[in-house]
PDB file of C-alpha atoms in Angstrom:
ATOM      1  CA  GLU A   1      33.387 -24.765-120.616  1.00 66.00           C
ATOM      2  CA  ALA A   2      35.701 -23.194-123.264  1.00 80.00           C
ATOM      3  CA  GLY A   3      33.968 -21.761-126.262  1.00 93.00           C
ATOM      4  CA  VAL A   4      35.002 -22.164-129.934  1.00 96.00           C
ATOM      5  CA  VAL A   5      38.549 -20.798-130.512  1.00 96.00           C
ATOM      6  CA  GLN A   6      39.774 -19.035-133.881  1.00 97.00           C
ATOM      7  CA  SER A   7      42.872 -17.856-134.699  1.00 97.00           C
ATOM      8  CA  PRO A   8      44.197 -15.420-136.009  1.00 97.00           C
ATOM      9  CA  ARG A   9      41.502 -12.927-134.970  1.00 96.00           C
ATOM     10  CA  TYR A  10      42.580 -10.496-137.692  1.00 97.00           C
ATOM     11  CA  LYS A  11      44.630 -11.193-140.905  1.00 97.00           C
ATOM     12  CA  ILE A  12      45.790  -8.721-143.664  1.00 98.00           C
ATOM     13  CA  ILE A  13      47.376 -10.109-146.732  1.00 97.00           C
ATOM     14  CA  GLU A  14      47.844  -8.796-150.327  1.00 97.00           C
ATOM     15  CA  LYS A  15      45.818 -10.481-153.110  1.00 96.00           C
ATOM     16  CA  LYS A  16      47.230 -13.738-154.648  1.00 97.00           C
ATOM     17  CA  GLN A  17      48.659 -14.614-151.226  1.00 97.00           C
ATOM     18  CA  PRO A  18      47.573 -17.765-149.502  1.00 97.00           C
ATOM     19  CA  VAL A  19      46.024 -17.494-145.974  1.00 98.00           C
ATOM     20  CA  ALA A  20      44.680 -20.170-143.478  1.00 98.00           C
ATOM     21  CA  PHE A  21      42.391 -19.943-140.619  1.00 98.00           C
ATOM     22  CA  TRP A  22      42.310 -22.357-137.700  1.00 97.00           C
ATOM     23  CA  CYS A  23      39.444 -23.427-135.505  1.00 97.00           C
ATOM     24  CA  ASN A  24      39.226 -25.663-132.311  1.00 97.00           C
ATOM     25  CA  PRO A  25      35.568 -26.649-131.461  1.00 96.00           C
ATOM     26  CA  ILE A  26      33.914 -27.051-128.162  1.00 94.00           C
ATOM     27  CA  SER A  27      35.074 -30.121-126.565  1.00 92.00           C
ATOM     28  CA  GLY A  28      32.661 -33.021-127.532  1.00 90.00           C
ATOM     29  CA  HIS A  29      31.170 -31.358-130.477  1.00 91.00           C
ATOM     30  CA  ASN A  30      31.427 -33.686-133.338  1.00 90.00           C
ATOM     31  CA  THR A  31      29.889 -31.113-135.946  1.00 91.00           C
ATOM     32  CA  LEU A  32      31.916 -28.262-137.156  1.00 94.00           C
ATOM     33  CA  TYR A  33      30.802 -25.586-139.578  1.00 94.00           C
ATOM     34  CA  TRP A  34      32.942 -22.545-141.316  1.00 97.00           C
ATOM     35  CA  TYR A  35      30.648 -19.615-142.407  1.00 96.00           C
ATOM     36  CA  LEU A  36      31.697 -16.533-144.323  1.00 97.00           C
ATOM     37  CA  GLN A  37      30.000 -13.248-143.134  1.00 96.00           C
ATOM     38  CA  ASN A  38      30.003 -10.281-145.367  1.00 95.00           C
ATOM     39  CA  LEU A  39      29.518  -6.671-143.896  1.00 92.00           C
ATOM     40  CA  GLY A  40      25.882  -5.845-143.420  1.00 91.00           C
ATOM     41  CA  GLN A  41      24.980  -9.699-143.987  1.00 94.00           C
ATOM     42  CA  GLY A  42      24.392 -12.954-142.141  1.00 94.00           C
ATOM     43  CA  PRO A  43      26.561 -15.713-141.904  1.00 95.00           C
ATOM     44  CA  GLU A  44      26.482 -18.167-145.102  1.00 94.00           C
ATOM     45  CA  LEU A  45      27.580 -21.701-144.622  1.00 93.00           C
ATOM     46  CA  LEU A  46      30.907 -22.765-146.523  1.00 96.00           C
ATOM     47  CA  ILE A  47      31.247 -26.289-145.232  1.00 95.00           C
ATOM     48  CA  ARG A  48      29.892 -28.640-142.471  1.00 93.00           C
ATOM     49  CA  TYR A  49      31.971 -31.493-140.898  1.00 93.00           C
ATOM     50  CA  GLU A  50      30.503 -34.398-139.017  1.00 90.00           C
ATOM     51  CA  ASN A  51      33.538 -35.702-137.313  1.00 90.00           C
ATOM     52  CA  GLU A  52      36.212 -36.028-140.142  1.00 91.00           C
ATOM     53  CA  GLU A  53      33.702 -36.056-143.001  1.00 92.00           C
ATOM     54  CA  ALA A  54      32.683 -32.982-145.137  1.00 93.00           C
ATOM     55  CA  VAL A  55      29.056 -33.749-145.398  1.00 90.00           C
ATOM     56  CA  ASP A  56      28.029 -30.482-146.889  1.00 89.00           C
ATOM     57  CA  ASP A  57      30.476 -28.476-149.125  1.00 92.00           C
ATOM     58  CA  SER A  58      28.182 -27.404-151.780  1.00 89.00           C
ATOM     59  CA  GLN A  59      29.018 -23.820-151.065  1.00 91.00           C
ATOM     60  CA  LEU A  60      32.473 -23.802-150.802  1.00 94.00           C
ATOM     61  CA  PRO A  61      34.304 -22.369-154.099  1.00 92.00           C
ATOM     62  CA  LYS A  62      36.597 -25.395-154.390  1.00 91.00           C
ATOM     63  CA  ASP A  63      38.779 -23.559-157.054  1.00 94.00           C
ATOM     64  CA  ARG A  64      40.593 -21.578-154.355  1.00 96.00           C
ATOM     65  CA  PHE A  65      39.000 -22.802-150.812  1.00 97.00           C
ATOM     66  CA  SER A  66      39.848 -25.866-148.999  1.00 97.00           C
ATOM     67  CA  ALA A  67      39.315 -27.247-145.692  1.00 97.00           C
ATOM     68  CA  GLU A  68      40.260 -29.950-143.518  1.00 95.00           C
ATOM     69  CA  ARG A  69      39.353 -31.719-140.171  1.00 95.00           C
ATOM     70  CA  LEU A  70      41.846 -34.495-139.985  1.00 82.00           C
ATOM     71  CA  LYS A  71      41.382 -35.944-136.538  1.00 86.00           C
ATOM     72  CA  GLY A  72      37.671 -34.905-136.305  1.00 83.00           C
ATOM     73  CA  VAL A  73      38.613 -32.063-133.768  1.00 91.00           C
ATOM     74  CA  ASP A  74      40.466 -28.997-135.108  1.00 96.00           C
ATOM     75  CA  SER A  75      39.903 -27.631-138.550  1.00 97.00           C
ATOM     76  CA  THR A  76      41.885 -25.433-141.111  1.00 97.00           C
ATOM     77  CA  LEU A  77      40.302 -23.286-143.840  1.00 98.00           C
ATOM     78  CA  LYS A  78      42.655 -22.144-146.719  1.00 98.00           C
ATOM     79  CA  ILE A  79      42.357 -19.548-149.505  1.00 97.00           C
ATOM     80  CA  GLN A  80      44.781 -19.852-152.271  1.00 97.00           C
ATOM     81  CA  PRO A  81      45.089 -17.344-153.837  1.00 96.00           C
ATOM     82  CA  ALA A  82      43.226 -14.782-152.100  1.00 97.00           C
ATOM     83  CA  GLU A  83      41.161 -12.231-154.123  1.00 96.00           C
ATOM     84  CA  LEU A  84      39.918  -8.651-153.208  1.00 96.00           C
ATOM     85  CA  GLY A  85      36.354 -10.004-152.645  1.00 95.00           C
ATOM     86  CA  ASP A  86      37.448 -12.500-150.195  1.00 97.00           C
ATOM     87  CA  SER A  87      37.615  -9.801-147.495  1.00 97.00           C
ATOM     88  CA  ALA A  88      35.110 -10.656-144.950  1.00 97.00           C
ATOM     89  CA  VAL A  89      34.685 -12.507-141.506  1.00 97.00           C
ATOM     90  CA  TYR A  90      35.081 -16.145-141.178  1.00 98.00           C
ATOM     91  CA  LEU A  91      33.311 -17.894-138.617  1.00 97.00           C
ATOM     92  CA  CYS A  92      33.710 -21.346-137.375  1.00 97.00           C
ATOM     93  CA  ALA A  93      31.016 -22.837-135.189  1.00 95.00           C
ATOM     94  CA  SER A  94      30.312 -26.205-133.609  1.00 93.00           C
ATOM     95  CA  SER A  95      27.369 -28.412-132.243  1.00 90.00           C
ATOM     96  CA  HIS A  96      26.736 -31.512-130.256  1.00 86.00           C
ATOM     97  CA  GLY A  97      24.783 -34.193-132.119  1.00 70.00           C
ATOM     98  CA  SER A  98      24.382 -34.814-135.786  1.00 58.00           C
ATOM     99  CA  PRO A  99      23.861 -31.988-136.199  1.00 57.00           C
ATOM    100  CA  GLY A 100      22.727 -30.052-133.301  1.00 60.00           C
ATOM    101  CA  TYR A 101      20.492 -27.325-133.936  1.00 74.00           C
ATOM    102  CA  GLU A 102      22.051 -24.677-131.569  1.00 85.00           C
ATOM    103  CA  GLN A 103      25.478 -23.915-133.191  1.00 90.00           C
ATOM    104  CA  TYR A 104      27.995 -22.075-131.104  1.00 92.00           C
ATOM    105  CA  PHE A 105      30.104 -19.568-132.898  1.00 95.00           C
ATOM    106  CA  GLY A 106      33.545 -18.533-132.504  1.00 96.00           C
ATOM    107  CA  PRO A 107      34.710 -14.919-132.659  1.00 96.00           C
ATOM    108  CA  GLY A 108      35.643 -15.028-136.193  1.00 97.00           C
ATOM    109  CA  THR A 109      38.790 -14.249-138.318  1.00 97.00           C
ATOM    110  CA  ARG A 110      38.510 -10.975-140.005  1.00 97.00           C
ATOM    111  CA  LEU A 111      40.428 -11.086-143.339  1.00 98.00           C
ATOM    112  CA  THR A 112      41.401  -8.032-145.361  1.00 97.00           C
ATOM    113  CA  VAL A 113      42.796  -8.556-148.681  1.00 97.00           C
ATOM    114  CA  THR A 114      44.450  -5.443-150.089  1.00 97.00           C
TER     115      THR A 114
ATOM    116  CA  ASP B   1      16.664 -15.032-153.322  1.00 70.00           C
ATOM    117  CA  GLN B   2      16.738 -14.288-149.804  1.00 83.00           C
ATOM    118  CA  GLN B   3      14.550 -16.878-147.874  1.00 93.00           C
ATOM    119  CA  VAL B   4      14.981 -15.287-144.373  1.00 97.00           C
ATOM    120  CA  LYS B   5      14.165 -11.591-144.270  1.00 97.00           C
ATOM    121  CA  GLN B   6      14.788  -8.999-141.342  1.00 97.00           C
ATOM    122  CA  ASN B   7      13.309  -5.897-142.952  1.00 92.00           C
ATOM    123  CA  SER B   8      14.061  -3.583-140.272  1.00 95.00           C
ATOM    124  CA  PRO B   9      18.158  -2.636-140.187  1.00 95.00           C
ATOM    125  CA  SER B  10      17.699  -1.209-136.849  1.00 97.00           C
ATOM    126  CA  LEU B  11      15.461  -0.169-134.137  1.00 97.00           C
ATOM    127  CA  SER B  12      15.746   1.952-131.168  1.00 98.00           C
ATOM    128  CA  VAL B  13      13.854   1.451-127.752  1.00 98.00           C
ATOM    129  CA  GLN B  14      14.093   2.916-124.356  1.00 98.00           C
ATOM    130  CA  GLU B  15      15.056   1.123-121.322  1.00 97.00           C
ATOM    131  CA  GLY B  16      12.453  -0.749-119.804  1.00 97.00           C
ATOM    132  CA  ARG B  17      10.200  -0.875-122.731  1.00 98.00           C
ATOM    133  CA  ILE B  18       9.455  -3.668-125.017  1.00 98.00           C
ATOM    134  CA  SER B  19      11.631  -4.530-128.042  1.00 98.00           C
ATOM    135  CA  ILE B  20      10.057  -6.530-131.025  1.00 98.00           C
ATOM    136  CA  LEU B  21      12.391  -7.942-133.781  1.00 98.00           C
ATOM    137  CA  ASN B  22      10.794  -9.084-136.719  1.00 98.00           C
ATOM    138  CA  CYS B  23      11.647 -12.066-139.300  1.00 98.00           C
ATOM    139  CA  ASP B  24       9.792 -13.206-142.553  1.00 98.00           C
ATOM    140  CA  TYR B  25      10.662 -16.426-144.357  1.00 97.00           C
ATOM    141  CA  THR B  26       9.876 -17.744-147.703  1.00 96.00           C
ATOM    142  CA  ASN B  27      10.522 -21.521-147.532  1.00 92.00           C
ATOM    143  CA  SER B  28       7.851 -23.736-146.023  1.00 91.00           C
ATOM    144  CA  MET B  29      10.101 -26.627-145.450  1.00 91.00           C
ATOM    145  CA  PHE B  30      12.078 -24.489-142.672  1.00 93.00           C
ATOM    146  CA  ASP B  31      11.119 -26.507-139.354  1.00 91.00           C
ATOM    147  CA  TYR B  32      13.295 -24.935-136.773  1.00 93.00           C
ATOM    148  CA  PHE B  33      14.054 -21.237-135.982  1.00 95.00           C
ATOM    149  CA  LEU B  34      16.663 -19.639-134.044  1.00 95.00           C
ATOM    150  CA  TRP B  35      17.916 -16.182-132.839  1.00 97.00           C
ATOM    151  CA  TYR B  36      21.312 -15.192-132.240  1.00 97.00           C
ATOM    152  CA  LYS B  37      22.617 -12.047-130.791  1.00 97.00           C
ATOM    153  CA  LYS B  38      25.854 -10.602-131.921  1.00 96.00           C
ATOM    154  CA  TYR B  39      28.057  -7.963-130.291  1.00 95.00           C
ATOM    155  CA  PRO B  40      30.943  -6.160-132.204  1.00 91.00           C
ATOM    156  CA  ALA B  41      34.024  -8.262-132.553  1.00 87.00           C
ATOM    157  CA  GLU B  42      32.378 -11.326-131.548  1.00 92.00           C
ATOM    158  CA  GLY B  43      30.680 -14.524-133.070  1.00 93.00           C
ATOM    159  CA  PRO B  44      26.942 -14.722-132.798  1.00 94.00           C
ATOM    160  CA  THR B  45      25.559 -16.371-129.495  1.00 94.00           C
ATOM    161  CA  PHE B  46      22.585 -18.448-129.490  1.00 93.00           C
ATOM    162  CA  LEU B  47      19.764 -16.766-127.734  1.00 95.00           C
ATOM    163  CA  ILE B  48      16.488 -18.789-128.141  1.00 95.00           C
ATOM    164  CA  SER B  49      14.759 -21.139-130.713  1.00 94.00           C
ATOM    165  CA  ILE B  50      11.449 -22.527-131.449  1.00 95.00           C
ATOM    166  CA  SER B  51      10.429 -25.512-133.322  1.00 93.00           C
ATOM    167  CA  SER B  52       7.565 -25.407-136.149  1.00 93.00           C
ATOM    168  CA  ILE B  53       5.158 -27.331-134.167  1.00 93.00           C
ATOM    169  CA  LYS B  54       5.106 -24.622-131.622  1.00 95.00           C
ATOM    170  CA  ASP B  55       3.938 -21.046-131.883  1.00 95.00           C
ATOM    171  CA  LYS B  56       5.701 -19.768-128.644  1.00 97.00           C
ATOM    172  CA  ASN B  57       8.826 -20.249-126.486  1.00 97.00           C
ATOM    173  CA  GLU B  58       9.489 -18.461-123.526  1.00 97.00           C
ATOM    174  CA  ASP B  59      12.949 -18.009-121.719  1.00 96.00           C
ATOM    175  CA  GLY B  60      13.180 -15.255-119.101  1.00 97.00           C
ATOM    176  CA  ARG B  61      13.063 -11.725-120.646  1.00 98.00           C
ATOM    177  CA  PHE B  62      12.988 -13.342-124.384  1.00 98.00           C
ATOM    178  CA  THR B  63       9.954 -14.727-126.098  1.00 98.00           C
ATOM    179  CA  VAL B  64       9.822 -16.135-129.756  1.00 98.00           C
ATOM    180  CA  PHE B  65       6.334 -16.307-131.423  1.00 98.00           C
ATOM    181  CA  LEU B  66       5.941 -18.258-134.587  1.00 98.00           C
ATOM    182  CA  ASN B  67       3.000 -17.562-137.126  1.00 97.00           C
ATOM    183  CA  LYS B  68       3.419 -20.545-139.797  1.00 96.00           C
ATOM    184  CA  SER B  69       0.517 -19.410-141.852  1.00 95.00           C
ATOM    185  CA  ALA B  70       2.125 -15.918-142.118  1.00 97.00           C
ATOM    186  CA  LYS B  71       5.762 -17.439-142.321  1.00 97.00           C
ATOM    187  CA  HIS B  72       6.619 -14.766-139.770  1.00 97.00           C
ATOM    188  CA  LEU B  73       8.330 -14.907-136.396  1.00 97.00           C
ATOM    189  CA  SER B  74       9.355 -12.396-133.689  1.00 98.00           C
ATOM    190  CA  LEU B  75      11.492 -11.915-130.772  1.00 98.00           C
ATOM    191  CA  HIS B  76      10.151 -10.018-127.696  1.00 98.00           C
ATOM    192  CA  ILE B  77      12.438  -8.588-125.244  1.00 98.00           C
ATOM    193  CA  VAL B  78      10.921  -7.485-122.132  1.00 98.00           C
ATOM    194  CA  PRO B  79      11.947  -5.414-120.291  1.00 98.00           C
ATOM    195  CA  SER B  80      14.626  -3.977-122.511  1.00 98.00           C
ATOM    196  CA  GLN B  81      18.150  -3.334-120.780  1.00 97.00           C
ATOM    197  CA  PRO B  82      20.999  -1.231-122.385  1.00 97.00           C
ATOM    198  CA  GLY B  83      23.115  -4.663-122.338  1.00 96.00           C
ATOM    199  CA  ASP B  84      20.676  -5.986-125.251  1.00 97.00           C
ATOM    200  CA  SER B  85      21.998  -3.517-127.638  1.00 98.00           C
ATOM    201  CA  ALA B  86      23.432  -5.745-130.370  1.00 97.00           C
ATOM    202  CA  VAL B  87      22.786  -7.125-133.774  1.00 97.00           C
ATOM    203  CA  TYR B  88      19.980  -9.730-133.859  1.00 98.00           C
ATOM    204  CA  PHE B  89      19.972 -12.643-136.397  1.00 97.00           C
ATOM    205  CA  CYS B  90      17.101 -14.664-137.192  1.00 97.00           C
ATOM    206  CA  ALA B  91      18.077 -18.055-138.592  1.00 96.00           C
ATOM    207  CA  ALA B  92      15.867 -21.118-140.132  1.00 95.00           C
ATOM    208  CA  LYS B  93      16.744 -24.429-140.601  1.00 91.00           C
ATOM    209  CA  GLY B  94      15.908 -26.605-143.415  1.00 85.00           C
ATOM    210  CA  SER B  95      15.673 -30.418-144.106  1.00 75.00           C
ATOM    211  CA  ASN B  96      19.323 -30.486-144.901  1.00 73.00           C
ATOM    212  CA  TYR B  97      20.253 -28.993-141.372  1.00 77.00           C
ATOM    213  CA  LYS B  98      21.761 -25.976-143.073  1.00 83.00           C
ATOM    214  CA  LEU B  99      21.014 -22.827-141.330  1.00 89.00           C
ATOM    215  CA  THR B 100      19.876 -19.760-143.505  1.00 93.00           C
ATOM    216  CA  PHE B 101      20.412 -16.374-141.811  1.00 95.00           C
ATOM    217  CA  GLY B 102      18.666 -12.840-142.190  1.00 97.00           C
ATOM    218  CA  LYS B 103      20.823  -9.800-142.530  1.00 96.00           C
ATOM    219  CA  GLY B 104      20.284  -9.180-138.897  1.00 97.00           C
ATOM    220  CA  THR B 105      18.700  -5.905-137.114  1.00 98.00           C
ATOM    221  CA  LEU B 106      20.680  -3.543-134.982  1.00 97.00           C
ATOM    222  CA  LEU B 107      18.787  -3.001-131.738  1.00 98.00           C
ATOM    223  CA  THR B 108      19.745   0.107-129.592  1.00 98.00           C
ATOM    224  CA  VAL B 109      18.291   0.304-126.041  1.00 98.00           C
ATOM    225  CA  ASN B 110      18.707   3.914-124.714  1.00 96.00           C
ATOM    226  CA  PRO B 111      19.196   4.252-120.676  1.00 93.00           C
TER     227      PRO B 111
END
């Protein structure tokens, strides 16, 4: 079974530029999560989708962050414009069920904003 | 306010000995707890979990113990192997299904 796929793995951009991250969850997993992980910290939830619906986006900074999961499968997380403090690892996870307790994580995208 | 705390940033043990990783939580509404293992440049990998109605769950070399009255859980790895060297995250699930993670403990198993 293929795991959660994320791209790109690494991204370096200048501040004020836009950036987008892509996630393909495990086949059949209807719940998808985006997490932010700062250095030396545990992952922090940004948004949770059940199928196409964002059911928990309370931690998503909506002034610059947006996400979508149009067909209930792949998802994209966007930052526009990026700030220096956005440098972190962005993790995507998926689970089966509504929502499954065991979440399966992708390798993450390491973002560096200069 | 950190609701899930892993107070030991690192732990070093000898191969073959027991590794004990600890986690404390403050929110009494947490009803499910998980441990994840993370290697460098990879995402966290689910390891083992326990429901709040149990006090122990075992899976091979890994055992998780839950003490609800003390709001404390621990992960025991016996025997420890060099391949177990990784960062271990404790996570707790609340009523809103959100997972709250600790900061992690770096385990080093020396050959």
